[in-house]
Structure formats: C-alpha cells, structure tokens
Amino acid sequence: MDFEFTSDQIELRANARAVLEAACPAAVVRAVYEATGDGTALWSRLVQLDWPGLTIPEEHGGMGLGMVELAIVVEELGRAVAPTPVLATLTQLVPLLQAAGSPRLLDEIAAGACTGTLALAEDGGWHHQPMQTTARRDGHAWVLNGVKSHVLDGTTADWLAVVAQGNDGVGAFLVPAAAVVATAVVVMDPTLPIATVTLNDVTVGGDDVLLEPGDPAAALAIERALQTSVTALACSTVASCRRLFEITLDYAKQREQFGRPIGSFQALKHRLADLYLSVERAASLAWFAALTIAEDDDRRAIAVAMAKAAAGECQRLVVRDALQLHGGIGFTWEHDLHFLLKRAKAGDALLGTAAYHRAHLAELLGLAQPA
Amino acid sequence: MKLRFDDEVETFRAELLAWLAINRPSAAEMAAEPSVSTGHAPPWARRWTRTMFDAGWLVPGWPPERGGRNAGPVESLVYIEELAKARVPRTTNVQGLGIVVPSIIDYGTDAQIRDYAMPILRGEATACLGMSEPNAGSDLASLTTRAVLDGDHWVINGQKVWTSGANYADFCFLFCRTDPHAPKHQGISIIIVPMDTPGVTVRPLPEIIHPHQPDLNEVFLTDVTVPAHHLVGELNNGWAMANGSLAHERAMVWVNAVMGLEESLTTLLAEAPALLDRLTPFERTLAVDQIVQVAIDTQAARCLGYRGFAKFARGAGAPEQALMKLYASEARQRVALVAAEIQGADALAAGGVANDGHHAVDEPQGTWLEQYFHSFANTISAGASEIQRNIIAERILGLPRN
C-alpha cells in the first residue's frame, strides 16, 4: 500500500486550501451561523474554479478526477467548515448518478447550474429494510410516497435522489425540489443544513428513474454510491478533527498558567499525544477507504465502515478534549472553536454513527447473531 | 496513492519468495533446535543467517559485502513483511542484527567491523545491548555503570538489567559513563565487552510467562577489563549514537508488530463463533463490539504504518515511529485482553506452548491470557508507552519539555 500522494494531488490540496482560506475565512462561517450571510459567494467562487465538475467525466464538462481527489477536496471543506453544496451534490447525488450509469444532470452540475442531494434516511436511520417510502408503478411512471429524514441541503438542493421501496426491491428516483415538501430542521450546525422531505404522490418517469425497483443491480448500486458518500463524510469529519486538534495544540503552547505554558504539563501532553494518534488513526482508515473505492477493491465495504466508525470515535475524543482544554474561552459564542466542534459532531451523526457502522462491521465480519 | 506497490517492487517480492521457497529452514528443522533466548543462535539459525548473508538477503538495503543487495526502503519493507508471513525469523539475535551491527558499521573502526559486526552478519556470533540499569530505565541517561581508562584498557564497574539475550550472547554493546562530571547525556560512551571477560556475571531473570526459558538478565560488571580500542565511536558521544542506532530498526519494526496483531485477529475471528455461542444475548452484543473494535484497530495499525512509512521513505525523522510503537503495542494488548475476557473462566487454563524454534523473537504465543501478560513486554520495553507519549508530545507536536 502506497500512502504517498502524487505531486498533482499535493498541488490540488494546496490549491484547495488556498482557495478556501481566501473565500471561506471564519467570518463567512460566522455569518452563516448568525444568519447575516450565506454561502452564495463562496459557491460562486467554487463554480468559477470548476469544483462542481471535479469527479464528473470530461465529456460532461467535468475534470474526470477520482475518489482520492474528491477526498482531498472534501477534507479541505471540512477543515474550513465550508457552507457549500459540495458535500450533498458531489458526494451524495453524483455518486448515485454514476452508480446508476445515468448521464442525467451531469452537464448541469459540472457547469454549476444545479445542485442536488440524496434522500435516503427515514426516521433518523440509514438501515430501514424495507424502506417506508414507497414506489408504486403507474404505467410507465412511478409514484413515490413517504417521508425522508436528515436530507442534507434538503431545502436548497435543486434535485433529490430519492431511494424508495417497490414491490420487488429498492429503486432510486430523481425528483425536482418543486415536487416535494421540504421542511428545514433547526440545527446546531447551519453549515450542514438538514431537512425533512415529504413525498405525496410524486410521479417520476423516463430518465429520472435512475434505478428501477426489481432491477437486480439496484441495491448494489445504491450501496456502492453510499460507500462514496460515507467515506467522503468520514474524510470531512477527520479533517475538522485535525483542525480542532491543531488549534488546541497551539492554544496549549500559548496559554500560560502557574508561570508556564499549560502544554508543558504531562497531563496535557499525554492527552494531546492521544488526540494526535486518534486523528492519524482515523485519517489512515479514511484514506484506505478512499483507495478501496478508487481502485474498486473488494475490501471496500469493510474499509468504508471502519473509516466512518473511526471518524466517529475520533470526533468523540477530539471534540471533548478540544473544548475541555480551551477552558472557558472555547465555551464562548464569539470564539470560532464551536464551528468545528459542531461540524465534527454532525459528521458522526449523519450517514450512520460510529456505533451504527460497528454494528454493520459485525455483520461484514461474520459476527452477527445467527438468525 | 495506491493499494499496490510498483511493478519493480512486486518483481523484488517474487524473487524473494522464490528464493525463500528453496532456501528457508523448515518448521521441523527450527523446532528441533529451538532458540531459547534472543542471544541464542542454535545451529539452524547460524546456518540460516549465513545462507541469507551469502545470497544478499540478510539486510537487503545494504551492499552485497554486508549481506545485502542495495534495495530501496520499500523493498526492505516488503522483505520484512514476507519473512514474517513465511514465519521465518531473519535472525534469532534481533538486537545484534537490528541495532548493534548497524551502530558498529556507522560509528566503529574497520577492526571493530571485522571482529564484531561481520561475525554477527555471518551467523558466527551474537550480541546483547547493555543499556538499562536498576536506576536508569525510562531515564536511561542516568546510567551509572562506570568505565575508567587506565593506560591502554578500560576498567568497568556497574550493573545492567533487562539485558535481553545476555545469557547466551558472545559480546555486549555496553553503555557506560565515561565522564561523571559532564551533563548526564554528554558523559556516556559505548564499549564492546566480550561476555567471557573475567568479572562479567550474568543472572537470568525468569519472566512471568515462560519462566523456563528466560531472555532477560541482570549483568554484573566487577573490575571488568577490556582493551582501550573497544570504545565504539567518539568518547562521550554514546547518547547521540544510541538515538541514531535505535532509529535504524524503528522505521521497520512496526511491520512485525502489525503482523502479530493481524495474526491475533485472524485467530480470534476463527474462534469467535464457538466463544460467542456460549454467551447470553446481551453478553454477546458487548463481546461482538469489542471484537469489531479490535478489527478496526488492526486495519488502522497497518494503514498507520504505511502512512508513517511513506513519510520515512521521503526522509522524515524517527519520532514518527513513536506513534506506531505506541499504537501497535497497545493494540496488541487490547486484542489479547478482549479475547481472554470473552473466554471467561476458560482463560485461566495455562498454555504450555511448545517452542517452535524461534519463540524468543516472535509473538503471539500461548493462551490469550498469557499473550496479554506477555504483551507488556512491548508496552514497557524500548521506551514505555508513557515515554512514547512524551516523545510524541515533545518531538512531533513541539510541546515544551517542562
């Protein structure tokens, strides 16, 4: 296994970081938090730089890059707590379009003309089988009914890929925002906005049927697309944790008590060493998962679940210690620390917590209770 | 970034595997003449070292005259992986080949290389490393074993402890205080002391597991006299050399730890169905989560190792290795504990595992509970976990020393 980045990948990271440092300073995040601004200007800048087309093939106007490059960009977004449609559009909708082999929307997305998301979860869970949201055949079309929870960018995305249950299995359908009722959830982290989406007799036909219920390849395609979404969120979360760790480390070097930097006390040194280890551990697993997807390795299901579990375990430790070690200042609204704290927590809670993915691993490793 | 190495690395791997298939010692050969200590090279081990040396497979990264083939760092990593997979130790004298030989080659005289390093490389001698003392463990620089130059020879007095392999080694790479007035890191020198020198007394220290084949020893030195030219490198520069030589092995030593961890996990997953079936449903749920966490730890150890290795291969310093040493040793402790706890009262049965020929140098061995106790060898020795955390905090993270 070669964990060395190519020079192109190193350059991509440096460029992405420079772009976000200029276009997404903490003031932009704060404006979103305080509802005095939004991510519109940031998104325009990213569109101008062709970010929406990162993983879209060149024949559809994209850059045609792969999972490793997507992971690099998503890490930088997590580091900057960027309020952008990238996560929902590029890591949730596009992978499903690609897994379904559909060219729908790819040109528009690459051009920055539309955004999208994935509507999968129900009642806070990502594991419902059968799905409560139904797809009923009606002539050549399908009619969708149900309620989807925790839809990222659910009130702002132009298109939603809805996963629904037919009589013969699950399918996936492309639905325009105007066809659903999306209700925003008031969330702690407004950089990852969430909505509840209700579908009342939404009719979908033609090319917007991405994967028909009964198509033997449908469930696997959805699973593979979701692996990309989960890995991307793990990368984003670990990057938020790494930034939290860096800020906390700097603080421990600067803050003096008892006449010396608090980072000179062994009690803190050992905690910071453990935080560093936790971040490196989670990052290593996230990169491994990204590689298994990039190369379509048969370890990908296990690698992805491990990456998300490790990211969740990492944020648990890093969020606690970052807040604790900052003392009172990190507890204040005016300090920027809480943007990262909340983003890291959201990264664990969405697309399955660490415990959810460990339970999934139990099945993948053959440890689940025999039925 | 990619999951597989370049083609030339895979060619190297194939060449090694083909050579191993023909030349490796058989399991029966190794078990017939078991090594009982890391200073002990039984006849098969001596033959094997010589065979590897002659073929350029003993230290692939070195030139042919030193037992290698000028291989690059990635090839050297693949080499260690494949030997571990094949369950053939490179050597039974790990500290001799891993630390003493590279140190002598880096800092020693031509005569020292000829008389002490080359015999180890040819399988003719073994060495032990005289570092720790009763009052110098984690605080190694406080060592007090004293060497005084008296004309053309050194006179040495003091005591070493935890000296692996001293009960069989031919000579000791001895860290001594040569300037008691200098700051403690600046008054230490390294002197080669043949173990049959009058005044050297070795007392084995049987361990809590496998007490019948002790590897650790106390070494008492009373008016031990060796020629002045046994000094290795510069006078009073021993501390700097110690850091240099320990770094040699740490860049790769994680591979064996990770492979031990993977072997433990494979065994645990194989035993899991029978073990889990005996549990109540709630117990089972708790146990399964523990096993899953160990599986994540194991995959993480390999990935962390490769990540650290990528940094090492492009020239990053040794402190990164502290991360792997800490993580792999603690993960191995967890897997053994998880397994033993799932076994419940059955974990209490003693093992009595036969020596496969090289048990002094590899793990896991014995029952899960025995492995758990044995795992402390790795969280205590070569810089305890607490010291590794200090190294990470101070040398990687740049936190102030005090």
Coordinates of C-alpha atoms in Angstrom, one line a residue, chain A residues 12-363:
Chain A
L12 CA -4.7 20.0 -5.6
R13 CA -4.7 20.1 -1.8
A14 CA -2.6 23.3 -1.7
N15 CA -4.8 25.0 -4.2
A16 CA -8.0 23.9 -2.4
R17 CA -6.7 25.2 0.9
A18 CA -5.6 28.5 -0.6
V19 CA -9.0 29.0 -2.3
L20 CA -10.9 28.2 0.9
E21 CA -8.6 30.4 3.1
A22 CA -9.4 33.3 0.8
A23 CA -13.1 32.6 0.1
C24 CA -14.1 30.9 3.3
P25 CA -12.5 32.6 6.3
A26 CA -14.1 32.1 9.7
A27 CA -16.1 35.3 9.1
V28 CA -18.1 33.6 6.3
V29 CA -18.9 30.7 8.6
R30 CA -19.9 33.1 11.4
A31 CA -22.2 35.0 9.0
V32 CA -24.0 31.7 8.2
Y33 CA -24.2 30.9 11.9
E34 CA -25.6 34.4 12.7
A35 CA -27.9 34.4 9.6
T36 CA -26.2 37.6 8.4
G37 CA -24.9 35.9 5.3
D38 CA -24.8 32.7 3.4
G39 CA -22.5 30.6 1.3
T40 CA -23.7 32.1 -2.1
A41 CA -20.5 34.0 -2.8
L42 CA -18.4 31.0 -1.8
W43 CA -20.3 28.7 -4.1
S44 CA -20.0 31.2 -7.0
R45 CA -16.2 31.2 -6.5
L46 CA -16.1 27.4 -6.4
V47 CA -18.2 27.2 -9.6
Q48 CA -15.9 29.7 -11.2
L49 CA -13.0 27.3 -10.4
D50 CA -14.9 24.3 -11.8
W51 CA -15.1 22.5 -8.4
P52 CA -18.6 21.1 -9.1
G53 CA -17.2 19.1 -12.0
L54 CA -14.4 17.5 -10.0
T55 CA -15.5 13.9 -10.4
I56 CA -17.7 14.3 -13.5
P57 CA -16.3 12.9 -16.7
E58 CA -14.7 15.3 -19.2
E59 CA -17.4 14.6 -21.8
H60 CA -19.9 16.1 -19.5
G61 CA -17.8 19.1 -18.8
G62 CA -16.1 17.9 -15.7
M63 CA -12.5 17.3 -14.7
G64 CA -12.9 13.5 -14.6
L65 CA -10.9 13.0 -11.3
G66 CA -11.4 10.1 -8.9
M67 CA -12.1 9.3 -5.3
V68 CA -8.7 10.3 -3.9
E69 CA -9.1 13.8 -5.4
L70 CA -12.7 14.0 -4.1
A71 CA -11.4 13.1 -0.7
I72 CA -8.7 15.7 -0.8
V73 CA -11.2 18.5 -1.6
V74 CA -13.7 17.3 0.9
E75 CA -11.1 17.3 3.6
E76 CA -10.3 20.9 2.9
L77 CA -14.0 21.7 3.1
G78 CA -14.2 20.0 6.5
R79 CA -11.2 21.8 7.7
A80 CA -12.7 25.2 6.7
V81 CA -16.2 24.3 7.9
A82 CA -17.3 25.4 4.5
P83 CA -21.0 26.0 4.0
T84 CA -21.3 24.7 0.4
P85 CA -23.5 22.3 -1.6
V86 CA -20.3 20.3 -2.5
L87 CA -20.9 17.5 0.1
A88 CA -24.5 16.9 -0.9
T89 CA -24.1 17.4 -4.6
L90 CA -20.7 15.8 -5.3
T91 CA -20.6 13.1 -2.6
Q92 CA -24.2 12.1 -2.4
L93 CA -26.0 12.8 -5.7
V94 CA -23.3 12.4 -8.2
P95 CA -22.1 9.0 -6.9
L96 CA -25.6 7.7 -7.2
L97 CA -26.0 9.0 -10.7
Q98 CA -22.7 7.4 -11.6
A99 CA -23.5 4.1 -9.9
A100 CA -26.8 4.0 -11.8
G101 CA -24.9 4.7 -15.0
S102 CA -27.1 7.8 -15.7
P103 CA -25.8 10.8 -17.6
R104 CA -28.7 12.9 -16.1
L105 CA -27.8 16.3 -14.7
L106 CA -24.0 15.7 -15.1
D107 CA -23.5 18.6 -17.5
E108 CA -25.7 21.0 -15.4
I109 CA -23.9 20.0 -12.2
A110 CA -20.4 20.4 -13.8
A111 CA -21.5 23.8 -15.0
G112 CA -22.6 24.8 -11.5
A113 CA -26.2 25.3 -12.9
C114 CA -27.8 23.0 -10.4
T115 CA -27.2 21.2 -7.0
G116 CA -28.6 18.1 -5.6
T117 CA -28.7 15.7 -2.6
L118 CA -29.6 12.2 -1.5
A119 CA -32.9 11.4 0.3
L120 CA -32.3 8.1 1.9
A121 CA -32.7 8.1 5.7
E122 CA -36.0 7.6 7.4
D123 CA -36.8 8.4 11.0
G124 CA -33.2 9.1 11.7
G125 CA -31.9 5.7 10.5
W126 CA -30.0 4.7 7.4
H127 CA -30.8 1.0 7.7
H128 CA -34.5 0.6 7.1
Q129 CA -35.4 -2.6 5.2
P130 CA -37.9 -2.4 3.8
M131 CA -38.0 1.3 3.2
Q132 CA -41.1 3.0 4.4
T133 CA -41.1 5.4 1.4
T134 CA -42.8 3.5 -1.4
A135 CA -42.5 3.5 -5.2
R136 CA -45.7 2.3 -6.9
R137 CA -45.7 1.6 -10.7
D138 CA -48.2 3.6 -12.6
G139 CA -48.0 2.8 -16.3
H140 CA -44.5 3.8 -17.5
A141 CA -44.0 6.0 -14.4
W142 CA -43.5 5.5 -10.7
V143 CA -45.4 7.2 -7.9
L144 CA -43.5 8.0 -4.7
N145 CA -44.9 8.4 -1.2
G146 CA -43.2 8.8 2.2
V147 CA -41.1 10.9 4.5
K148 CA -37.3 11.2 4.3
S149 CA -35.3 12.5 7.2
H150 CA -32.0 14.2 7.6
V151 CA -31.7 15.2 4.0
L152 CA -28.6 17.3 3.6
D153 CA -29.3 20.6 1.8
G154 CA -32.9 19.4 1.6
T155 CA -34.4 22.8 1.3
T156 CA -31.9 24.3 -1.1
A157 CA -30.9 21.4 -3.4
D158 CA -32.4 21.6 -6.9
W159 CA -32.7 17.9 -7.3
L160 CA -33.1 15.0 -4.9
A161 CA -32.2 11.4 -5.5
V162 CA -34.9 9.5 -3.5
V163 CA -34.4 5.9 -2.5
A164 CA -37.8 4.1 -2.2
Q165 CA -39.2 0.7 -1.8
G166 CA -41.1 -1.1 -4.6
N167 CA -42.7 -4.4 -4.5
D168 CA -39.7 -6.1 -6.0
G169 CA -36.9 -4.2 -4.1
V170 CA -35.5 -0.7 -3.7
G171 CA -35.1 1.8 -6.5
A172 CA -33.7 5.3 -6.9
F173 CA -35.6 8.3 -8.5
L174 CA -34.6 11.8 -9.4
V175 CA -37.1 14.3 -8.1
P176 CA -37.0 18.1 -8.6
A177 CA -37.2 20.2 -5.5
A178 CA -40.6 21.7 -6.6
A179 CA -42.2 18.3 -6.4
V180 CA -41.6 17.7 -2.6
V181 CA -42.3 19.5 0.6
A182 CA -39.0 20.2 2.4
T183 CA -39.1 21.4 6.0
A184 CA -35.8 22.7 7.4
V185 CA -34.7 21.3 10.8
V186 CA -33.3 24.0 13.0
V187 CA -29.8 22.6 13.5
M188 CA -26.8 23.4 15.7
D189 CA -24.5 23.4 12.7
P190 CA -26.0 25.5 9.9
T191 CA -23.1 24.7 7.6
L192 CA -24.7 21.2 7.2
P193 CA -28.3 22.2 6.8
I194 CA -30.8 19.3 7.2
A195 CA -34.4 19.0 6.1
T196 CA -37.3 16.6 6.4
V197 CA -38.7 15.8 2.9
T198 CA -42.2 14.6 2.4
L199 CA -43.3 13.0 -0.9
N200 CA -47.0 13.0 -1.7
D201 CA -47.8 11.1 -4.9
V202 CA -44.7 12.4 -6.6
T203 CA -44.7 11.0 -10.2
V204 CA -41.3 10.1 -11.7
G205 CA -40.8 8.8 -15.2
G206 CA -38.4 8.5 -18.1
D207 CA -34.7 9.1 -17.4
D208 CA -35.5 10.3 -13.9
V209 CA -36.0 6.7 -12.9
L210 CA -32.4 6.0 -12.0
L211 CA -32.7 2.5 -10.7
E212 CA -36.0 0.6 -11.1
P213 CA -37.2 -1.5 -8.2
G214 CA -36.8 -5.0 -9.3
D215 CA -33.6 -4.2 -11.2
P216 CA -31.2 -6.8 -9.7
A217 CA -28.4 -4.3 -9.8
A218 CA -30.3 -1.6 -7.9
A219 CA -29.5 -2.4 -4.3
L220 CA -25.8 -2.9 -5.0
A221 CA -25.6 0.4 -7.0
I222 CA -27.2 2.3 -4.1
E223 CA -24.8 0.6 -1.6
R224 CA -21.8 1.5 -3.7
A225 CA -22.9 5.1 -4.1
L226 CA -23.5 5.3 -0.4
Q227 CA -19.9 4.0 0.3
T228 CA -18.6 7.1 -1.5
S229 CA -20.9 9.4 0.5
V230 CA -19.9 7.7 3.8
T231 CA -16.2 7.8 3.0
A232 CA -16.4 11.5 2.0
L233 CA -18.2 12.4 5.2
A234 CA -15.6 10.4 7.2
C235 CA -12.8 12.4 5.4
S236 CA -14.6 15.7 6.1
T237 CA -15.1 14.8 9.7
V238 CA -11.5 13.7 10.3
A239 CA -10.3 17.0 8.7
S240 CA -12.5 19.0 11.0
C241 CA -11.0 17.0 13.9
R242 CA -7.5 17.6 12.6
R243 CA -8.1 21.3 12.6
L244 CA -9.6 21.2 16.1
F245 CA -6.5 19.3 17.2
E246 CA -4.2 21.9 15.6
I247 CA -6.0 24.8 17.3
T248 CA -6.0 23.1 20.6
L249 CA -2.3 22.2 20.3
D250 CA -1.5 25.9 19.5
Y251 CA -3.6 27.0 22.5
A252 CA -1.8 24.6 24.8
K253 CA 1.6 26.1 23.7
Q254 CA 0.5 29.7 24.2
R255 CA -1.8 29.7 27.2
E256 CA 0.2 30.1 30.4
Q257 CA -0.8 29.2 34.0
F258 CA 1.4 28.7 37.0
G259 CA 4.1 30.6 35.1
R260 CA 4.4 28.1 32.2
P261 CA 2.6 27.0 29.1
I262 CA -0.2 24.6 30.0
G263 CA 1.2 22.3 27.2
S264 CA 4.2 21.7 29.4
F265 CA 2.2 19.7 31.9
Q266 CA 2.4 16.0 31.3
A267 CA -1.3 15.5 31.9
L268 CA -2.0 17.6 28.8
K269 CA 0.9 16.3 26.8
H270 CA -0.4 12.8 27.0
R271 CA -3.9 13.8 26.1
L272 CA -2.6 15.7 23.1
A273 CA -0.5 12.7 22.1
D274 CA -3.6 10.6 22.2
L275 CA -5.6 13.1 20.2
Y276 CA -2.9 13.2 17.5
L277 CA -2.9 9.4 17.4
S278 CA -6.7 9.3 17.2
V279 CA -6.6 11.8 14.3
E280 CA -3.9 9.9 12.5
R281 CA -5.7 6.6 13.0
A282 CA -9.0 7.9 11.6
A283 CA -7.2 9.7 8.7
S284 CA -5.3 6.5 7.8
L285 CA -8.6 4.5 7.7
A286 CA -10.4 7.2 5.8
W287 CA -7.6 7.2 3.1
F288 CA -7.6 3.4 3.0
A289 CA -11.4 3.5 2.4
A290 CA -10.9 6.2 -0.3
L291 CA -8.3 4.0 -2.0
T292 CA -10.5 0.9 -1.9
I293 CA -13.2 2.9 -3.7
A294 CA -10.8 4.5 -6.2
E295 CA -9.5 1.1 -7.1
D296 CA -12.7 -0.8 -6.6
D297 CA -11.0 -3.2 -4.2
D298 CA -13.1 -6.0 -2.7
R299 CA -12.3 -4.8 0.8
R300 CA -14.3 -1.6 0.2
A301 CA -17.4 -2.4 2.3
I302 CA -15.3 -3.2 5.4
A303 CA -12.9 -0.3 4.8
V304 CA -15.7 2.2 4.5
A305 CA -17.5 1.1 7.7
M306 CA -14.2 1.2 9.5
A307 CA -13.5 4.7 8.2
K308 CA -16.8 6.1 9.4
A309 CA -16.5 4.3 12.8
A310 CA -13.0 5.6 13.3
A311 CA -14.0 9.1 12.3
G312 CA -16.8 8.9 14.8
E313 CA -14.6 7.7 17.6
C314 CA -12.0 10.4 16.7
Q315 CA -14.5 13.2 17.0
R316 CA -15.8 11.9 20.3
L317 CA -12.3 12.3 21.8
V318 CA -11.2 15.4 19.9
V319 CA -14.4 17.4 20.5
R320 CA -14.4 16.6 24.2
D321 CA -10.7 17.5 24.7
A322 CA -10.7 20.5 22.4
L323 CA -13.5 22.0 24.3
Q324 CA -12.1 20.9 27.7
L325 CA -8.5 22.1 27.1
H326 CA -9.6 25.5 25.8
G327 CA -11.3 26.1 29.1
G328 CA -13.8 29.0 29.3
I329 CA -12.8 30.7 26.1
G330 CA -13.8 27.8 23.9
F331 CA -17.2 27.8 25.6
T332 CA -18.0 31.3 24.3
W333 CA -20.0 32.0 21.1
E334 CA -17.5 34.6 20.0
H335 CA -14.7 32.1 19.8
D336 CA -14.6 30.2 16.4
L337 CA -14.0 26.8 18.0
H338 CA -17.6 25.8 18.2
F339 CA -18.0 25.8 14.4
L340 CA -15.6 22.9 14.2
L341 CA -17.0 21.2 17.3
K342 CA -20.5 21.1 15.8
R343 CA -19.3 20.2 12.3
A344 CA -17.4 17.2 13.8
K345 CA -20.4 16.1 15.8
A346 CA -22.6 16.4 12.7
G347 CA -20.1 14.3 10.8
D348 CA -20.6 11.4 13.1
A349 CA -24.3 11.7 13.4
L350 CA -25.1 11.8 9.7
L351 CA -24.9 8.7 7.5
G352 CA -24.6 6.4 10.5
T353 CA -22.8 6.9 13.8
A354 CA -19.7 5.0 14.8
A355 CA -21.9 2.5 16.7
Y356 CA -24.1 2.0 13.6
H357 CA -21.0 1.2 11.5
R358 CA -19.5 -1.1 14.1
A359 CA -22.8 -3.0 14.1
H360 CA -22.6 -3.2 10.3
L361 CA -19.0 -4.4 10.6
A362 CA -20.2 -7.2 12.9
E363 CA -22.3 -8.4 10.0

